[in-house]
Short mmCIF file of C-alpha atoms in Angstrom, two decimals:
data_model
loop_
_atom_site.label_atom_id
_atom_site.label_comp_id
_atom_site.label_asym_id
_atom_site.label_seq_id
_atom_site.Cartn_x
_atom_site.Cartn_y
_atom_site.Cartn_z
CA MET A 5 0.05 0.01 0.03
CA GLU A 6 1.41 3.31 -0.89
CA ARG A 7 2.10 6.03 1.65
CA GLY A 8 -1.04 8.21 2.08
CA GLN A 9 -3.35 5.67 0.46
CA GLU A 10 -6.36 4.68 2.58
CA SER A 11 -6.44 1.16 4.02
CA ILE A 12 -9.14 -1.00 2.45
CA THR A 13 -10.64 -3.87 4.28
CA ARG A 14 -12.45 -6.57 2.32
CA VAL A 15 -15.07 -8.98 3.35
CA LEU A 16 -16.14 -11.74 0.91
CA LEU A 17 -19.48 -13.48 1.48
CA TRP A 18 -19.44 -16.79 -0.22
CA ARG A 19 -22.48 -18.90 -0.72
CA HIS A 20 -22.23 -22.66 -0.17
CA GLY A 21 -22.17 -25.11 -3.08
CA ASN A 22 -25.21 -26.98 -4.66
CA THR A 23 -27.13 -29.44 -2.62
CA ASP A 24 -29.64 -32.19 -3.53
CA TRP A 25 -32.43 -29.96 -1.76
CA ASN A 26 -31.37 -26.94 -3.94
CA ALA A 27 -31.95 -29.11 -7.02
CA ALA A 28 -35.25 -30.28 -5.71
CA GLN A 29 -36.45 -26.84 -4.59
CA ARG A 30 -36.80 -28.19 -1.06
CA VAL A 31 -36.68 -25.54 1.83
CA GLN A 32 -33.49 -26.08 3.71
CA GLY A 33 -33.41 -23.23 6.07
CA GLN A 34 -31.44 -24.26 9.13
CA LEU A 35 -31.62 -28.07 8.48
CA ASP A 36 -28.25 -29.51 8.04
CA VAL A 37 -27.99 -30.71 4.35
CA PRO A 38 -24.54 -31.59 2.80
CA VAL A 39 -23.33 -30.37 -0.56
CA ASN A 40 -23.54 -32.92 -3.45
CA ASP A 41 -20.94 -33.75 -6.20
CA ARG A 42 -21.87 -30.79 -8.21
CA GLY A 43 -21.51 -28.55 -5.12
CA ARG A 44 -18.04 -30.04 -4.27
CA ALA A 45 -16.93 -29.31 -7.82
CA GLN A 46 -18.26 -25.81 -7.56
CA ALA A 47 -16.30 -25.34 -4.33
CA GLN A 48 -13.16 -26.47 -5.91
CA ALA A 49 -13.41 -24.04 -8.76
CA ALA A 50 -14.27 -21.11 -6.62
CA ALA A 51 -11.54 -21.89 -4.14
CA ALA A 52 -8.88 -21.66 -6.81
CA VAL A 53 -10.11 -17.88 -7.45
CA LEU A 54 -10.61 -17.00 -3.98
CA ALA A 55 -7.21 -18.17 -2.74
CA ARG A 56 -5.57 -15.48 -4.71
CA GLY A 57 -7.09 -12.87 -2.31
CA GLU A 58 -4.76 -13.95 0.49
CA ALA A 59 -7.39 -13.78 3.09
CA GLN A 60 -6.31 -13.70 6.83
CA LEU A 61 -9.63 -14.89 8.22
CA MET A 62 -12.29 -17.52 7.26
CA ILE A 63 -15.51 -17.89 9.30
CA THR A 64 -18.21 -20.26 8.06
CA SER A 65 -21.83 -21.10 9.05
CA ASP A 66 -21.80 -24.14 11.35
CA LEU A 67 -24.03 -26.16 8.94
CA SER A 68 -22.28 -28.79 6.90
CA ARG A 69 -22.93 -27.32 3.39
CA CYS A 70 -20.84 -24.37 4.31
CA VAL A 71 -18.18 -26.25 6.09
CA MET A 72 -17.86 -28.72 3.19
CA THR A 73 -17.68 -25.79 0.71
CA ALA A 74 -14.81 -24.18 2.62
CA ALA A 75 -12.72 -27.25 2.74
CA PRO A 76 -11.07 -26.72 -0.63
CA LEU A 77 -10.03 -23.25 0.23
CA VAL A 78 -8.75 -24.51 3.70
CA GLU A 79 -6.48 -26.88 1.61
CA LEU A 80 -5.15 -24.02 -0.50
CA THR A 81 -4.64 -21.48 2.04
CA GLY A 82 -3.85 -23.19 5.33
CA LEU A 83 -6.57 -20.99 7.05
CA THR A 84 -8.30 -22.55 10.09
CA PRO A 85 -12.00 -21.75 9.62
CA GLU A 86 -14.11 -20.70 12.53
CA ARG A 87 -17.71 -21.58 12.89
CA ASP A 88 -20.42 -19.08 13.69
CA ALA A 89 -24.10 -19.96 13.91
CA ARG A 90 -24.96 -16.29 13.16
CA LEU A 91 -24.04 -17.13 9.47
CA ARG A 92 -26.75 -19.71 9.32
CA GLU A 93 -29.54 -19.38 6.67
CA ARG A 94 -32.76 -17.83 7.64
CA HIS A 95 -34.89 -20.14 9.70
CA PHE A 96 -37.92 -21.05 7.73
CA GLY A 97 -40.08 -22.46 10.68
CA SER A 98 -42.75 -24.87 9.60
CA TRP A 99 -41.54 -24.75 5.90
CA GLN A 100 -38.32 -26.43 6.59
CA GLY A 101 -38.10 -29.82 4.80
CA LEU A 102 -41.01 -29.21 2.32
CA THR A 103 -40.82 -28.50 -1.34
CA THR A 104 -42.20 -25.27 -2.71
CA PRO A 105 -45.42 -26.91 -4.01
CA GLU A 106 -45.90 -28.41 -0.54
CA VAL A 107 -45.41 -25.08 1.19
CA ARG A 108 -47.88 -23.43 -1.16
CA GLU A 109 -50.50 -26.08 -0.47
CA ARG A 110 -50.00 -26.33 3.29
CA PHE A 111 -49.28 -22.72 4.23
CA PRO A 112 -51.10 -20.52 1.68
CA GLU A 113 -51.25 -17.51 3.82
CA SER A 114 -47.64 -17.26 4.89
CA TYR A 115 -46.59 -18.31 1.32
CA ALA A 116 -48.51 -15.45 -0.18
CA ARG A 117 -47.03 -12.97 2.34
CA TRP A 118 -43.55 -14.25 1.67
CA ARG A 119 -44.15 -13.88 -2.09
CA ALA A 120 -45.34 -10.32 -1.50
CA ALA A 121 -41.96 -9.70 0.40
CA ASP A 122 -43.54 -9.38 3.83
CA PRO A 123 -40.41 -9.25 6.13
CA ASP A 124 -42.27 -11.39 8.83
CA PRO A 125 -44.68 -13.86 7.05
CA GLY A 126 -45.39 -16.01 9.97
CA ASP A 127 -45.48 -19.76 10.58
CA GLY A 128 -42.21 -19.60 12.51
CA ILE A 129 -40.15 -17.97 9.74
CA GLU A 130 -37.42 -15.72 11.11
CA SER A 131 -37.97 -11.99 10.44
CA LEU A 132 -35.85 -10.28 7.87
CA PRO A 133 -34.82 -7.68 10.47
CA ASP A 134 -33.55 -10.41 12.81
CA LEU A 135 -31.73 -12.21 10.00
CA GLY A 136 -30.12 -8.97 8.75
CA LYS A 137 -28.98 -7.96 12.22
CA ARG A 138 -27.21 -11.24 13.10
CA VAL A 139 -25.35 -11.48 9.74
CA SER A 140 -24.47 -7.91 9.40
CA GLU A 141 -22.98 -7.94 12.98
CA THR A 142 -20.85 -10.80 11.87
CA ILE A 143 -19.65 -8.93 8.85
CA ARG A 144 -18.73 -5.88 10.90
CA GLN A 145 -16.83 -7.93 13.57
CA ALA A 146 -14.94 -9.84 10.87
CA ALA A 147 -13.84 -6.56 9.24
CA GLU A 148 -12.62 -5.29 12.65
CA ARG A 149 -10.41 -8.29 13.09
CA VAL A 150 -8.55 -7.76 9.66
CA PRO A 151 -8.18 -4.03 9.24
CA GLY A 152 -6.60 -3.48 5.77
CA GLY A 153 -6.88 -7.18 5.05
CA THR A 154 -9.35 -9.71 3.84
CA ALA A 155 -12.00 -12.05 5.51
CA ILE A 156 -14.12 -14.77 3.82
CA LEU A 157 -17.45 -15.54 5.32
CA VAL A 158 -19.11 -18.82 4.11
CA SER A 159 -22.80 -18.61 4.46
CA HIS A 160 -26.18 -19.03 2.62
CA GLY A 161 -28.07 -17.32 -0.13
CA GLY A 162 -30.78 -15.46 2.03
CA ALA A 163 -28.31 -14.75 4.90
CA ILE A 164 -25.93 -13.11 2.43
CA LYS A 165 -28.45 -10.95 0.64
CA TYR A 166 -30.22 -9.74 3.69
CA GLY A 167 -27.15 -9.35 5.79
CA VAL A 168 -25.60 -7.17 3.13
CA ALA A 169 -28.82 -5.22 2.89
CA ALA A 170 -28.86 -4.61 6.57
CA LEU A 171 -25.13 -3.61 6.64
CA LEU A 172 -25.69 -1.02 3.90
CA GLY A 173 -29.03 0.20 4.98
CA TRP A 174 -30.96 -0.70 1.74
CA PRO A 175 -34.56 0.19 2.04
CA GLU A 176 -37.11 -2.56 2.35
CA GLU A 177 -38.87 -1.84 -0.94
CA MET A 178 -35.53 -2.26 -2.78
CA LEU A 179 -34.92 -5.80 -1.64
CA PRO A 180 -37.27 -7.66 -4.14
CA THR A 181 -35.25 -6.11 -6.97
CA VAL A 182 -31.94 -7.65 -5.78
CA ALA A 183 -31.25 -11.07 -7.34
CA PRO A 184 -30.27 -13.96 -5.03
CA VAL A 185 -26.71 -15.08 -4.85
CA GLN A 186 -26.13 -18.39 -6.71
CA ASN A 187 -24.52 -21.45 -5.34
CA CYS A 188 -20.87 -21.03 -4.79
CA HIS A 189 -20.95 -17.22 -5.86
CA TRP A 190 -19.90 -14.50 -3.64
CA VAL A 191 -20.46 -10.79 -2.68
CA ASP A 192 -17.36 -8.48 -2.46
CA LEU A 193 -17.70 -5.82 0.15
CA ILE A 194 -15.03 -3.19 0.92
CA LEU A 195 -14.57 -0.93 3.83
CA GLN A 196 -12.66 2.30 3.31
CA PRO A 197 -12.57 5.18 5.98
CA SER A 198 -13.49 7.97 3.63
CA TYR A 199 -16.41 6.11 2.10
CA GLY A 200 -17.67 3.45 4.56
CA TRP A 201 -19.00 0.15 3.33
CA ARG A 202 -19.56 -0.32 -0.48
CA VAL A 203 -20.38 -3.24 -2.71
CA SER A 204 -17.43 -3.89 -4.94
CA ALA A 205 -19.03 -7.02 -6.78
CA TYR A 206 -22.17 -8.86 -6.43
CA ASN A 207 -22.99 -12.62 -7.41
CA VAL A 208 -19.51 -13.30 -8.66
CA GLY A 209 -18.50 -16.78 -9.56
CA ALA A 210 -15.49 -18.82 -10.83
#
């Protein structure tokens, strides 16, 4: 870093690889579902790219699909990943384990509210403010630990999207216009003293 240049801290939010439940459109939420062969291949390809960033810190959701996704990057970097339950996916209450058609049939009211972007649709589903708060706190704390460096957080699609939204203060009405992060893609956040937090890249893949 050149003299006088501001220190930039980077946090990469990396979504886990594909699972059989992703392929079947089955609601995972906080149930512990492993990645499949496709997910492992995705993780290998992404790890080869992410390793170039020379991260100093890696934190994963404690669910196995994130831990398994992180494994190839651990091999390449030698980092010891920490596990943090705050990086878990949104809890989907009574929906967890059901396919989308099953949810639509059994829980029509909460499904309609969810489709209409209600932040608290009911049936035990975690509210978006609660989800955003726990994930954004984890992002901030990771950045504080690597000033001027890079942290990689391995998490889940909804957790990443709404954690970033809470961190950056995106208005609620904007959220339906933001696409979900795909399997094994990531969001690149940078923190610079004169600007604060900014999105450098969104939904990037290998």
